Amino acid sequence: MTSSPQTVQALVAQMRQRLDAAGVADPLTDARLLIGEAIGFSLTDFVLNGTRIVSADDIARIETMIARRAEGEPVHRILGHREFYGLDLILSPGTLEPRPDTEVLVDALLPHLRGIVARQGQARILDMGIGTGAICLALLHECPGTSGVGSDISRDAMETARMNAQRHGLEDRFETVESNWFERISGRFDIIVSNPPYIRSHVIQTLDRDVRNFDPMAALDGGEDGLFPYRAIAEKAVDFLVDGGLIGLEIGYDQKTDVTAIFATHGYNSVEAIKDYGGNDRGLIFCR
């Protein structure tokens, strides 16, 4: 353990070495993120102010965070927050950590949402499995004239989403409902969106430890074939979607054909298929 004050530059090198020895994929970035959180440094500060002395108290806090990262805890869970579509979102044990690839679904839905608002002056969104609120809050933030309902079975997730809405001044346009899919939902919506659990149950134990040990199981397990949530949405959405409304979904990289077939069975046409930043299938948009 480090016991005496030292420079930021030296501390970064030491903590990077510890994370590298623990098998962390990007030890330098993670070391900088954790150290920066503790001492209030931006990434630019590491270049411009690397000779600053770090106090013993700050070093103790940093060492605790580094130890957690070395044990596999994701860096943003240690930080307690993560940026998504320009919004800094609080994380909690009951929420999935929002990933950058999910931003492509927001990108794809925004033109449709803005078109709806332009035609009718407002739009209403339902986000099922709200988690941190990432998708719905990003849409509300980017598109005035919209309001949203976030549903989840996790009270922790709903509270976190409400906190994030308040954090970004969106609380007046956002509410939560505790509901297992559509069970306690009322009204109709212009857009229904979801990043549902879609991992096959038997695959979960093969996922990276960052995911399987720290993301909530309810946000991962999509049943034996990973498709249960899509069937639940496709079956009931017609009762909650306005005429001409859209459904936007995140999917697993190998689920495009199966999910499209499920929705086709219930009378939906595919409007758009979306690829993520790695070129993998990541989202689908449907209408009736």
Short mmCIF file of N, CA, C and O in Angstrom, two decimals, residues 131-216:
data_model
loop_
_atom_site.label_atom_id
_atom_site.label_comp_id
_atom_site.label_asym_id
_atom_site.label_seq_id
_atom_site.Cartn_x
_atom_site.Cartn_y
_atom_site.Cartn_z
N GLY A 131 -34.62 1.06 -16.09
CA GLY A 131 -33.25 1.11 -15.60
C GLY A 131 -32.86 2.48 -15.11
O GLY A 131 -33.58 3.11 -14.32
N THR A 132 -31.76 3.00 -15.59
CA THR A 132 -31.32 4.35 -15.21
C THR A 132 -32.17 5.45 -15.82
O THR A 132 -32.05 6.61 -15.45
N GLY A 133 -33.01 5.08 -16.78
CA GLY A 133 -33.78 6.07 -17.54
C GLY A 133 -33.09 6.49 -18.82
O GLY A 133 -33.57 7.39 -19.52
N ALA A 134 -31.99 5.84 -19.16
CA ALA A 134 -31.10 6.32 -20.22
C ALA A 134 -31.83 6.64 -21.53
O ALA A 134 -31.72 7.77 -22.05
N ILE A 135 -32.55 5.68 -22.09
CA ILE A 135 -33.14 5.89 -23.42
C ILE A 135 -34.22 6.96 -23.36
O ILE A 135 -34.21 7.93 -24.14
N CYS A 136 -35.15 6.80 -22.44
CA CYS A 136 -36.27 7.74 -22.37
C CYS A 136 -35.80 9.15 -22.04
O CYS A 136 -36.22 10.12 -22.69
N LEU A 137 -34.92 9.30 -21.08
CA LEU A 137 -34.46 10.63 -20.69
C LEU A 137 -33.66 11.29 -21.80
O LEU A 137 -33.74 12.50 -22.00
N ALA A 138 -32.88 10.50 -22.54
CA ALA A 138 -32.15 11.07 -23.67
C ALA A 138 -33.12 11.60 -24.72
O ALA A 138 -32.93 12.69 -25.27
N LEU A 139 -34.20 10.86 -24.99
CA LEU A 139 -35.19 11.31 -25.96
C LEU A 139 -35.90 12.56 -25.47
O LEU A 139 -36.11 13.52 -26.24
N LEU A 140 -36.29 12.59 -24.20
CA LEU A 140 -36.95 13.77 -23.65
C LEU A 140 -36.04 14.99 -23.68
O LEU A 140 -36.47 16.10 -24.01
N HIS A 141 -34.77 14.77 -23.36
CA HIS A 141 -33.81 15.88 -23.32
C HIS A 141 -33.59 16.47 -24.71
O HIS A 141 -33.44 17.69 -24.87
N GLU A 142 -33.57 15.61 -25.72
CA GLU A 142 -33.29 16.05 -27.08
C GLU A 142 -34.51 16.60 -27.80
O GLU A 142 -34.36 17.27 -28.83
N CYS A 143 -35.70 16.32 -27.28
CA CYS A 143 -36.91 16.66 -28.01
C CYS A 143 -37.96 17.29 -27.10
O CYS A 143 -38.77 16.58 -26.49
N PRO A 144 -37.97 18.61 -26.97
CA PRO A 144 -39.03 19.29 -26.22
C PRO A 144 -40.40 18.95 -26.80
O PRO A 144 -40.53 18.63 -27.99
N GLY A 145 -41.42 19.01 -25.97
CA GLY A 145 -42.76 18.65 -26.41
C GLY A 145 -43.08 17.20 -26.18
O GLY A 145 -44.16 16.73 -26.58
N THR A 146 -42.18 16.48 -25.55
CA THR A 146 -42.39 15.06 -25.28
C THR A 146 -42.53 14.83 -23.79
O THR A 146 -42.02 15.58 -22.96
N SER A 147 -43.23 13.74 -23.45
CA SER A 147 -43.31 13.29 -22.07
C SER A 147 -43.10 11.78 -22.06
O SER A 147 -43.30 11.12 -23.10
N GLY A 148 -42.72 11.23 -20.92
CA GLY A 148 -42.39 9.82 -20.89
C GLY A 148 -42.83 9.13 -19.63
O GLY A 148 -42.91 9.73 -18.55
N VAL A 149 -43.13 7.84 -19.77
CA VAL A 149 -43.43 6.94 -18.65
C VAL A 149 -42.38 5.84 -18.68
O VAL A 149 -42.13 5.24 -19.72
N GLY A 150 -41.75 5.59 -17.54
CA GLY A 150 -40.78 4.52 -17.43
C GLY A 150 -41.31 3.44 -16.52
O GLY A 150 -41.70 3.73 -15.38
N SER A 151 -41.35 2.21 -16.99
CA SER A 151 -41.83 1.11 -16.16
C SER A 151 -40.69 0.15 -15.86
O SER A 151 -39.75 0.01 -16.63
N ASP A 152 -40.81 -0.52 -14.72
CA ASP A 152 -39.82 -1.51 -14.33
C ASP A 152 -40.41 -2.36 -13.21
O ASP A 152 -41.38 -1.95 -12.56
N ILE A 153 -39.82 -3.54 -12.98
CA ILE A 153 -40.21 -4.35 -11.83
C ILE A 153 -39.32 -4.05 -10.64
O ILE A 153 -39.59 -4.52 -9.53
N SER A 154 -38.27 -3.28 -10.85
CA SER A 154 -37.32 -2.94 -9.79
C SER A 154 -37.62 -1.55 -9.25
O SER A 154 -37.53 -0.56 -9.96
N ARG A 155 -37.95 -1.47 -7.96
CA ARG A 155 -38.18 -0.17 -7.34
C ARG A 155 -36.89 0.63 -7.27
O ARG A 155 -36.91 1.87 -7.37
N ASP A 156 -35.78 -0.06 -7.10
CA ASP A 156 -34.48 0.62 -7.11
C ASP A 156 -34.26 1.31 -8.46
O ASP A 156 -33.81 2.46 -8.51
N ALA A 157 -34.57 0.61 -9.54
CA ALA A 157 -34.39 1.19 -10.87
C ALA A 157 -35.29 2.40 -11.05
O ALA A 157 -34.86 3.44 -11.56
N MET A 158 -36.54 2.30 -10.63
CA MET A 158 -37.46 3.42 -10.80
C MET A 158 -37.01 4.63 -10.01
O MET A 158 -37.07 5.77 -10.50
N GLU A 159 -36.51 4.42 -8.80
CA GLU A 159 -36.03 5.53 -7.99
C GLU A 159 -34.80 6.16 -8.64
O GLU A 159 -34.65 7.39 -8.68
N THR A 160 -33.92 5.32 -9.19
CA THR A 160 -32.73 5.84 -9.87
C THR A 160 -33.12 6.65 -11.10
O THR A 160 -32.55 7.73 -11.35
N ALA A 161 -34.09 6.16 -11.86
CA ALA A 161 -34.54 6.89 -13.04
C ALA A 161 -35.15 8.23 -12.66
O ALA A 161 -34.92 9.25 -13.33
N ARG A 162 -35.91 8.24 -11.57
CA ARG A 162 -36.50 9.51 -11.12
C ARG A 162 -35.42 10.50 -10.69
O ARG A 162 -35.49 11.70 -10.99
N MET A 163 -34.39 9.99 -10.02
CA MET A 163 -33.27 10.85 -9.62
C MET A 163 -32.56 11.42 -10.84
O MET A 163 -32.18 12.60 -10.86
N ASN A 164 -32.39 10.59 -11.86
CA ASN A 164 -31.72 11.06 -13.07
C ASN A 164 -32.58 12.08 -13.82
O ASN A 164 -32.05 13.03 -14.40
N ALA A 165 -33.90 11.88 -13.80
CA ALA A 165 -34.78 12.86 -14.43
C ALA A 165 -34.66 14.21 -13.72
O ALA A 165 -34.55 15.27 -14.37
N GLN A 166 -34.65 14.18 -12.40
CA GLN A 166 -34.53 15.42 -11.63
C GLN A 166 -33.16 16.05 -11.85
O GLN A 166 -33.04 17.28 -11.97
N ARG A 167 -32.15 15.23 -11.94
CA ARG A 167 -30.78 15.69 -12.13
C ARG A 167 -30.64 16.53 -13.40
O ARG A 167 -29.82 17.44 -13.47
N HIS A 168 -31.48 16.23 -14.39
CA HIS A 168 -31.37 16.91 -15.69
C HIS A 168 -32.60 17.76 -16.00
O HIS A 168 -32.84 18.11 -17.17
N GLY A 169 -33.38 18.07 -14.98
CA GLY A 169 -34.50 18.98 -15.16
C GLY A 169 -35.64 18.43 -15.99
O GLY A 169 -36.38 19.18 -16.62
N LEU A 170 -35.82 17.11 -15.96
CA LEU A 170 -36.84 16.45 -16.78
C LEU A 170 -37.98 15.87 -15.95
O LEU A 170 -38.86 15.19 -16.49
N GLU A 171 -37.97 16.12 -14.64
CA GLU A 171 -38.93 15.46 -13.76
C GLU A 171 -40.38 15.83 -14.06
O GLU A 171 -41.30 15.03 -13.82
N ASP A 172 -40.62 17.01 -14.62
CA ASP A 172 -41.99 17.42 -14.92
C ASP A 172 -42.56 16.71 -16.15
O ASP A 172 -43.77 16.72 -16.38
N ARG A 173 -41.68 16.08 -16.92
CA ARG A 173 -42.13 15.37 -18.14
C ARG A 173 -41.94 13.86 -18.04
O ARG A 173 -42.08 13.15 -19.03
N PHE A 174 -41.66 13.39 -16.84
CA PHE A 174 -41.31 11.97 -16.68
C PHE A 174 -41.95 11.40 -15.43
O PHE A 174 -41.96 12.05 -14.38
N GLU A 175 -42.50 10.19 -15.53
CA GLU A 175 -43.04 9.49 -14.37
C GLU A 175 -42.71 8.01 -14.49
O GLU A 175 -42.38 7.51 -15.57
N THR A 176 -42.80 7.29 -13.37
CA THR A 176 -42.51 5.86 -13.37
C THR A 176 -43.72 5.08 -12.90
O THR A 176 -44.55 5.57 -12.14
N VAL A 177 -43.80 3.83 -13.37
CA VAL A 177 -44.86 2.90 -12.98
C VAL A 177 -44.22 1.54 -12.71
O VAL A 177 -43.45 1.05 -13.55
N GLU A 178 -44.52 0.97 -11.56
CA GLU A 178 -44.04 -0.39 -11.27
C GLU A 178 -44.92 -1.37 -12.02
O GLU A 178 -46.11 -1.51 -11.72
N SER A 179 -44.35 -2.05 -13.00
CA SER A 179 -45.16 -2.91 -13.86
C SER A 179 -44.31 -3.99 -14.49
O SER A 179 -43.18 -3.73 -14.92
N ASN A 180 -44.85 -5.18 -14.55
CA ASN A 180 -44.24 -6.28 -15.28
C ASN A 180 -44.76 -6.21 -16.72
O ASN A 180 -45.88 -6.61 -17.00
N TRP A 181 -43.96 -5.66 -17.60
CA TRP A 181 -44.36 -5.35 -18.95
C TRP A 181 -45.63 -4.49 -18.92
O TRP A 181 -45.64 -3.45 -18.29
N PHE A 182 -46.72 -4.92 -19.54
CA PHE A 182 -47.88 -4.02 -19.66
C PHE A 182 -48.91 -4.16 -18.54
O PHE A 182 -49.96 -3.53 -18.61
N GLU A 183 -48.62 -4.96 -17.54
CA GLU A 183 -49.65 -5.31 -16.55
C GLU A 183 -50.31 -4.10 -15.91
O GLU A 183 -51.52 -4.10 -15.67
N ARG A 184 -49.55 -3.05 -15.59
CA ARG A 184 -50.11 -1.89 -14.89
C ARG A 184 -49.96 -0.60 -15.70
O ARG A 184 -49.98 0.49 -15.15
N ILE A 185 -49.81 -0.75 -17.00
CA ILE A 185 -49.69 0.42 -17.88
C ILE A 185 -51.09 0.83 -18.35
O ILE A 185 -51.95 -0.01 -18.62
N SER A 186 -51.31 2.13 -18.45
CA SER A 186 -52.57 2.64 -18.98
C SER A 186 -52.29 3.73 -20.01
O SER A 186 -51.23 4.35 -20.01
N GLY A 187 -53.24 3.95 -20.89
CA GLY A 187 -53.10 4.97 -21.91
C GLY A 187 -52.42 4.44 -23.16
O GLY A 187 -52.10 3.27 -23.28
N ARG A 188 -52.22 5.35 -24.10
CA ARG A 188 -51.58 4.99 -25.37
C ARG A 188 -50.37 5.90 -25.62
O ARG A 188 -50.33 7.02 -25.11
N PHE A 189 -49.46 5.40 -26.42
CA PHE A 189 -48.17 6.06 -26.59
C PHE A 189 -47.81 6.14 -28.07
O PHE A 189 -48.15 5.27 -28.86
N ASP A 190 -47.10 7.21 -28.40
CA ASP A 190 -46.63 7.37 -29.78
C ASP A 190 -45.43 6.48 -30.07
O ASP A 190 -45.27 6.00 -31.19
N ILE A 191 -44.59 6.29 -29.06
CA ILE A 191 -43.42 5.41 -29.19
C ILE A 191 -43.31 4.55 -27.94
O ILE A 191 -43.36 5.06 -26.81
N ILE A 192 -43.17 3.26 -28.15
CA ILE A 192 -42.84 2.33 -27.08
C ILE A 192 -41.41 1.86 -27.33
O ILE A 192 -41.08 1.42 -28.44
N VAL A 193 -40.57 1.98 -26.32
CA VAL A 193 -39.16 1.64 -26.48
C VAL A 193 -38.73 0.73 -25.34
O VAL A 193 -39.27 0.80 -24.23
N SER A 194 -37.76 -0.13 -25.62
CA SER A 194 -37.25 -1.01 -24.56
C SER A 194 -35.86 -1.53 -24.93
O SER A 194 -35.60 -1.84 -26.09
N ASN A 195 -35.02 -1.61 -23.92
CA ASN A 195 -33.79 -2.39 -23.99
C ASN A 195 -34.00 -3.54 -23.01
O ASN A 195 -33.59 -3.48 -21.86
N PRO A 196 -34.69 -4.60 -23.46
CA PRO A 196 -35.13 -5.65 -22.54
C PRO A 196 -34.01 -6.64 -22.24
O PRO A 196 -32.97 -6.64 -22.91
N PRO A 197 -34.21 -7.50 -21.25
CA PRO A 197 -33.26 -8.60 -21.05
C PRO A 197 -33.30 -9.52 -22.28
O PRO A 197 -34.38 -9.95 -22.67
N TYR A 198 -32.16 -9.79 -22.88
CA TYR A 198 -32.20 -10.63 -24.08
C TYR A 198 -31.09 -11.69 -24.11
O TYR A 198 -30.87 -12.34 -25.13
N ILE A 199 -30.42 -11.89 -23.00
CA ILE A 199 -29.38 -12.94 -22.95
C ILE A 199 -30.04 -14.28 -22.65
O ILE A 199 -30.89 -14.38 -21.77
N ARG A 200 -29.66 -15.31 -23.38
CA ARG A 200 -30.17 -16.65 -23.09
C ARG A 200 -29.72 -17.07 -21.69
O ARG A 200 -28.56 -16.86 -21.32
N SER A 201 -30.61 -17.69 -20.95
CA SER A 201 -30.33 -18.02 -19.54
C SER A 201 -29.03 -18.80 -19.38
O SER A 201 -28.23 -18.51 -18.49
N HIS A 202 -28.80 -19.78 -20.24
CA HIS A 202 -27.63 -20.64 -20.08
C HIS A 202 -26.32 -19.95 -20.48
O HIS A 202 -25.23 -20.47 -20.19
N VAL A 203 -26.42 -18.78 -21.13
CA VAL A 203 -25.22 -18.07 -21.58
C VAL A 203 -24.69 -17.13 -20.51
O VAL A 203 -23.51 -16.75 -20.53
N ILE A 204 -25.52 -16.77 -19.55
CA ILE A 204 -25.16 -15.71 -18.61
C ILE A 204 -23.86 -16.03 -17.86
O ILE A 204 -23.01 -15.15 -17.67
N GLN A 205 -23.67 -17.25 -17.48
CA GLN A 205 -22.47 -17.61 -16.72
C GLN A 205 -21.19 -17.57 -17.56
O GLN A 205 -20.09 -17.66 -17.02
N THR A 206 -21.34 -17.40 -18.87
CA THR A 206 -20.15 -17.30 -19.73
C THR A 206 -19.79 -15.85 -20.04
O THR A 206 -18.77 -15.59 -20.69
N LEU A 207 -20.61 -14.90 -19.58
CA LEU A 207 -20.34 -13.49 -19.84
C LEU A 207 -19.12 -13.01 -19.06
O LEU A 207 -18.72 -13.64 -18.07
N ASP A 208 -18.54 -11.90 -19.48
CA ASP A 208 -17.43 -11.31 -18.75
C ASP A 208 -17.85 -11.07 -17.31
O ASP A 208 -19.00 -10.72 -17.02
N ARG A 209 -16.90 -11.19 -16.39
CA ARG A 209 -17.23 -11.05 -14.97
C ARG A 209 -17.77 -9.66 -14.65
O ARG A 209 -18.58 -9.51 -13.72
N ASP A 210 -17.34 -8.64 -15.40
CA ASP A 210 -17.86 -7.29 -15.20
C ASP A 210 -19.37 -7.26 -15.33
O ASP A 210 -20.06 -6.51 -14.64
N VAL A 211 -19.91 -8.09 -16.24
CA VAL A 211 -21.35 -8.13 -16.50
C VAL A 211 -22.04 -9.10 -15.55
O VAL A 211 -22.98 -8.73 -14.84
N ARG A 212 -21.60 -10.35 -15.55
CA ARG A 212 -22.35 -11.38 -14.81
C ARG A 212 -22.33 -11.16 -13.31
O ARG A 212 -23.26 -11.58 -12.60
N ASN A 213 -21.30 -10.52 -12.78
CA ASN A 213 -21.20 -10.34 -11.34
C ASN A 213 -21.75 -9.01 -10.84
O ASN A 213 -21.96 -8.85 -9.64
N PHE A 214 -22.01 -8.07 -11.76
CA PHE A 214 -22.37 -6.72 -11.29
C PHE A 214 -23.63 -6.15 -11.93
O PHE A 214 -24.25 -5.27 -11.34
N ASP A 215 -24.00 -6.59 -13.12
CA ASP A 215 -25.27 -6.14 -13.69
C ASP A 215 -26.40 -6.96 -13.06
O ASP A 215 -26.24 -8.15 -12.79
N PRO A 216 -27.57 -6.34 -12.84
CA PRO A 216 -28.69 -7.07 -12.22
C PRO A 216 -29.19 -8.19 -13.13
O PRO A 216 -29.37 -7.97 -14.34
#
